[in-house]
């Protein structure tokens, strides 16, 4: 799908789907994912139909700076000695969120403090020996917890900012009226599925 900048009409185009398929194919190769994404971006920007400056001008630099800042702060926080020390203490006392309920609570808290992606990055830095089932549950629950509030995930801010350009305003409380019940319902279903799969409650 594409939007015409003049008349705001929506029409189908196959090129984005082809790009997605190409990216998935590259991800299945030994080539590092960041290089795969950069290679595809170079090919897209080499189009003869659009100038490269048009693509660069379409980048939301404010949101990109927000992403970079979140990753820098999260990475720096995980390297602090006290973070590693407290993580080791929690692990020794068996207090790391390795059950379904504790992981759900930690995901909801972390997502609404620093965002779901930075929360996962920080947790993986201070908990490097996380087990595979716990890692899968973390991926599921942190993703769902990112739907609670508009600030729970940077993706929510990206969508809200994009909608604003077309005259659609998504406010904090407007988002919360839908996000809170949907998140709680979806996480309840996810917890039931995790318990059914054998994860400790």
GROMACS .gro file of C-alpha atoms in nm:
model
  201
    1UNK     CA    1   0.000   0.000   0.000
    2UNK     CA    2   0.114   0.355  -0.070
    3UNK     CA    3  -0.028   0.702  -0.003
    4UNK     CA    4  -0.020   0.975  -0.265
    5UNK     CA    5   0.115   1.293  -0.100
    6UNK     CA    6  -0.113   1.516  -0.312
    7UNK     CA    7  -0.456   1.358  -0.286
    8UNK     CA    8  -0.395   1.124   0.011
    9UNK     CA    9  -0.533   0.835  -0.199
   10UNK     CA   10  -0.416   0.483  -0.123
   11UNK     CA   11  -0.307   0.248  -0.398
   12UNK     CA   12  -0.141  -0.092  -0.407
   13UNK     CA   13   0.223  -0.137  -0.497
   14UNK     CA   14   0.417  -0.462  -0.502
   15UNK     CA   15   0.761  -0.313  -0.439
   16UNK     CA   16   0.740  -0.297  -0.056
   17UNK     CA   17   0.633  -0.662  -0.049
   18UNK     CA   18   0.924  -0.754  -0.272
   19UNK     CA   19   1.159  -0.565  -0.040
   20UNK     CA   20   1.021  -0.751   0.263
   21UNK     CA   21   1.067  -1.088   0.090
   22UNK     CA   22   1.421  -0.994  -0.011
   23UNK     CA   23   1.501  -0.891   0.347
   24UNK     CA   24   1.364  -1.219   0.485
   25UNK     CA   25   1.573  -1.409   0.233
   26UNK     CA   26   1.884  -1.215   0.337
   27UNK     CA   27   1.808  -1.284   0.703
   28UNK     CA   28   1.821  -1.657   0.629
   29UNK     CA   29   2.182  -1.626   0.507
   30UNK     CA   30   2.498  -1.604   0.721
   31UNK     CA   31   2.524  -1.234   0.635
   32UNK     CA   32   2.482  -1.019   0.951
   33UNK     CA   33   2.132  -0.876   0.974
   34UNK     CA   34   2.246  -0.514   0.999
   35UNK     CA   35   2.443  -0.555   0.675
   36UNK     CA   36   2.142  -0.720   0.510
   37UNK     CA   37   1.923  -0.425   0.603
   38UNK     CA   38   2.183  -0.174   0.484
   39UNK     CA   39   2.229  -0.359   0.155
   40UNK     CA   40   1.856  -0.353   0.086
   41UNK     CA   41   1.835   0.015   0.184
   42UNK     CA   42   2.110   0.097  -0.065
   43UNK     CA   43   1.923  -0.086  -0.341
   44UNK     CA   44   1.601   0.099  -0.260
   45UNK     CA   45   1.776   0.436  -0.258
   46UNK     CA   46   1.937   0.357  -0.594
   47UNK     CA   47   1.594   0.377  -0.761
   48UNK     CA   48   1.582   0.575  -1.085
   49UNK     CA   49   1.228   0.692  -1.012
   50UNK     CA   50   1.297   0.878  -0.688
   51UNK     CA   51   1.587   1.096  -0.581
   52UNK     CA   52   1.787   0.975  -0.280
   53UNK     CA   53   1.727   1.307  -0.107
   54UNK     CA   54   1.353   1.232  -0.113
   55UNK     CA   55   1.410   0.914   0.087
   56UNK     CA   56   1.642   1.092   0.329
   57UNK     CA   57   1.393   1.376   0.367
   58UNK     CA   58   1.120   1.127   0.460
   59UNK     CA   59   1.319   1.001   0.759
   60UNK     CA   60   1.176   1.109   1.094
   61UNK     CA   61   1.504   1.226   1.245
   62UNK     CA   62   1.348   1.313   1.582
   63UNK     CA   63   1.224   0.959   1.636
   64UNK     CA   64   1.550   0.816   1.505
   65UNK     CA   65   1.738   1.028   1.760
   66UNK     CA   66   1.501   0.901   2.030
   67UNK     CA   67   1.582   0.541   1.934
   68UNK     CA   68   1.955   0.607   1.938
   69UNK     CA   69   1.932   0.782   2.275
   70UNK     CA   70   1.734   0.495   2.429
   71UNK     CA   71   1.988   0.237   2.311
   72UNK     CA   72   2.284   0.445   2.433
   73UNK     CA   73   2.134   0.504   2.777
   74UNK     CA   74   2.026   0.141   2.812
   75UNK     CA   75   2.366   0.011   2.704
   76UNK     CA   76   2.546   0.248   2.941
   77UNK     CA   77   2.319   0.153   3.233
   78UNK     CA   78   2.382  -0.218   3.179
   79UNK     CA   79   2.758  -0.159   3.200
   80UNK     CA   80   2.738   0.007   3.542
   81UNK     CA   81   2.898  -0.208   3.816
   82UNK     CA   82   2.595  -0.178   4.043
   83UNK     CA   83   2.367  -0.318   3.771
   84UNK     CA   84   2.578  -0.631   3.731
   85UNK     CA   85   2.616  -0.660   4.110
   86UNK     CA   86   2.243  -0.637   4.183
   87UNK     CA   87   2.160  -0.872   3.898
   88UNK     CA   88   2.400  -1.129   4.046
   89UNK     CA   89   2.240  -1.084   4.389
   90UNK     CA   90   1.889  -1.130   4.249
   91UNK     CA   91   2.001  -1.442   4.065
   92UNK     CA   92   2.160  -1.584   4.381
   93UNK     CA   93   1.837  -1.525   4.574
   94UNK     CA   94   1.620  -1.668   4.296
   95UNK     CA   95   1.445  -1.334   4.241
   96UNK     CA   96   1.499  -1.294   3.869
   97UNK     CA   97   1.169  -1.298   3.675
   98UNK     CA   98   1.188  -1.657   3.552
   99UNK     CA   99   0.821  -1.745   3.603
  100UNK     CA  100   0.529  -1.642   3.386
  101UNK     CA  101   0.367  -1.402   3.633
  102UNK     CA  102   0.692  -1.239   3.746
  103UNK     CA  103   0.800  -1.196   3.384
  104UNK     CA  104   0.464  -1.042   3.294
  105UNK     CA  105   0.488  -0.799   3.585
  106UNK     CA  106   0.847  -0.707   3.504
  107UNK     CA  107   0.756  -0.656   3.137
  108UNK     CA  108   0.466  -0.425   3.222
  109UNK     CA  109   0.677  -0.225   3.468
  110UNK     CA  110   0.986  -0.205   3.248
  111UNK     CA  111   0.792  -0.122   2.932
  112UNK     CA  112   0.621   0.173   3.096
  113UNK     CA  113   0.939   0.304   3.257
  114UNK     CA  114   1.184   0.287   2.968
  115UNK     CA  115   0.995   0.116   2.682
  116UNK     CA  116   0.965  -0.252   2.597
  117UNK     CA  117   1.266  -0.278   2.364
  118UNK     CA  118   1.512  -0.098   2.597
  119UNK     CA  119   1.377  -0.308   2.886
  120UNK     CA  120   1.453  -0.632   2.702
  121UNK     CA  121   1.797  -0.506   2.600
  122UNK     CA  122   1.878  -0.409   2.959
  123UNK     CA  123   1.752  -0.739   3.100
  124UNK     CA  124   1.955  -0.942   2.852
  125UNK     CA  125   2.268  -0.745   2.941
  126UNK     CA  126   2.239  -0.811   3.315
  127UNK     CA  127   2.100  -1.164   3.273
  128UNK     CA  128   2.319  -1.323   3.005
  129UNK     CA  129   2.245  -1.687   3.095
  130UNK     CA  130   1.868  -1.661   3.050
  131UNK     CA  131   1.711  -1.994   2.950
  132UNK     CA  132   1.551  -2.039   2.609
  133UNK     CA  133   1.189  -2.091   2.737
  134UNK     CA  134   1.220  -1.778   2.952
  135UNK     CA  135   1.360  -1.587   2.656
  136UNK     CA  136   1.065  -1.690   2.439
  137UNK     CA  137   0.820  -1.588   2.711
  138UNK     CA  138   1.002  -1.256   2.747
  139UNK     CA  139   0.968  -1.190   2.374
  140UNK     CA  140   0.594  -1.259   2.391
  141UNK     CA  141   0.510  -1.071   2.712
  142UNK     CA  142   0.730  -0.767   2.646
  143UNK     CA  143   0.572  -0.727   2.302
  144UNK     CA  144   0.220  -0.741   2.444
  145UNK     CA  145   0.306  -0.508   2.733
  146UNK     CA  146   0.416  -0.250   2.478
  147UNK     CA  147   0.048  -0.199   2.391
  148UNK     CA  148  -0.058  -0.079   2.738
  149UNK     CA  149   0.011   0.294   2.700
  150UNK     CA  150   0.128   0.510   2.414
  151UNK     CA  151   0.465   0.549   2.591
  152UNK     CA  152   0.510   0.173   2.643
  153UNK     CA  153   0.674   0.132   2.304
  154UNK     CA  154   0.850   0.368   2.067
  155UNK     CA  155   0.651   0.205   1.786
  156UNK     CA  156   0.334   0.352   1.938
  157UNK     CA  157   0.490   0.698   1.917
  158UNK     CA  158   0.592   0.637   1.557
  159UNK     CA  159   0.236   0.542   1.462
  160UNK     CA  160   0.085   0.834   1.654
  161UNK     CA  161   0.326   1.078   1.488
  162UNK     CA  162   0.252   0.935   1.143
  163UNK     CA  163  -0.123   0.957   1.206
  164UNK     CA  164  -0.091   1.321   1.312
  165UNK     CA  165   0.047   1.412   0.971
  166UNK     CA  166  -0.283   1.297   0.818
  167UNK     CA  167  -0.500   1.482   1.065
  168UNK     CA  168  -0.562   1.192   1.306
  169UNK     CA  169  -0.478   1.269   1.668
  170UNK     CA  170  -0.412   0.982   1.908
  171UNK     CA  171  -0.386   1.118   2.262
  172UNK     CA  172  -0.252   0.952   2.576
  173UNK     CA  173  -0.592   0.879   2.734
  174UNK     CA  174  -0.751   0.794   2.400
  175UNK     CA  175  -0.483   0.530   2.347
  176UNK     CA  176  -0.508   0.406   2.707
  177UNK     CA  177  -0.884   0.345   2.683
  178UNK     CA  178  -0.813   0.081   2.421
  179UNK     CA  179  -0.458  -0.019   2.510
  180UNK     CA  180  -0.516  -0.112   2.875
  181UNK     CA  181  -0.803  -0.362   2.827
  182UNK     CA  182  -0.649  -0.508   2.511
  183UNK     CA  183  -0.311  -0.553   2.681
  184UNK     CA  184  -0.455  -0.709   2.996
  185UNK     CA  185  -0.673  -0.946   2.794
  186UNK     CA  186  -0.396  -1.049   2.557
  187UNK     CA  187  -0.148  -1.099   2.841
  188UNK     CA  188  -0.401  -1.312   3.029
  189UNK     CA  189  -0.437  -1.533   2.723
  190UNK     CA  190  -0.058  -1.542   2.683
  191UNK     CA  191  -0.011  -1.643   3.047
  192UNK     CA  192  -0.264  -1.922   3.007
  193UNK     CA  193  -0.078  -2.046   2.700
  194UNK     CA  194   0.259  -2.031   2.879
  195UNK     CA  195   0.121  -2.230   3.173
  196UNK     CA  196  -0.029  -2.484   2.934
  197UNK     CA  197   0.314  -2.515   2.768
  198UNK     CA  198   0.466  -2.598   3.106
  199UNK     CA  199   0.618  -2.269   3.224
  200UNK     CA  200   0.597  -2.223   3.603
  201UNK     CA  201   0.331  -1.969   3.703
   0.00000   0.00000   0.00000
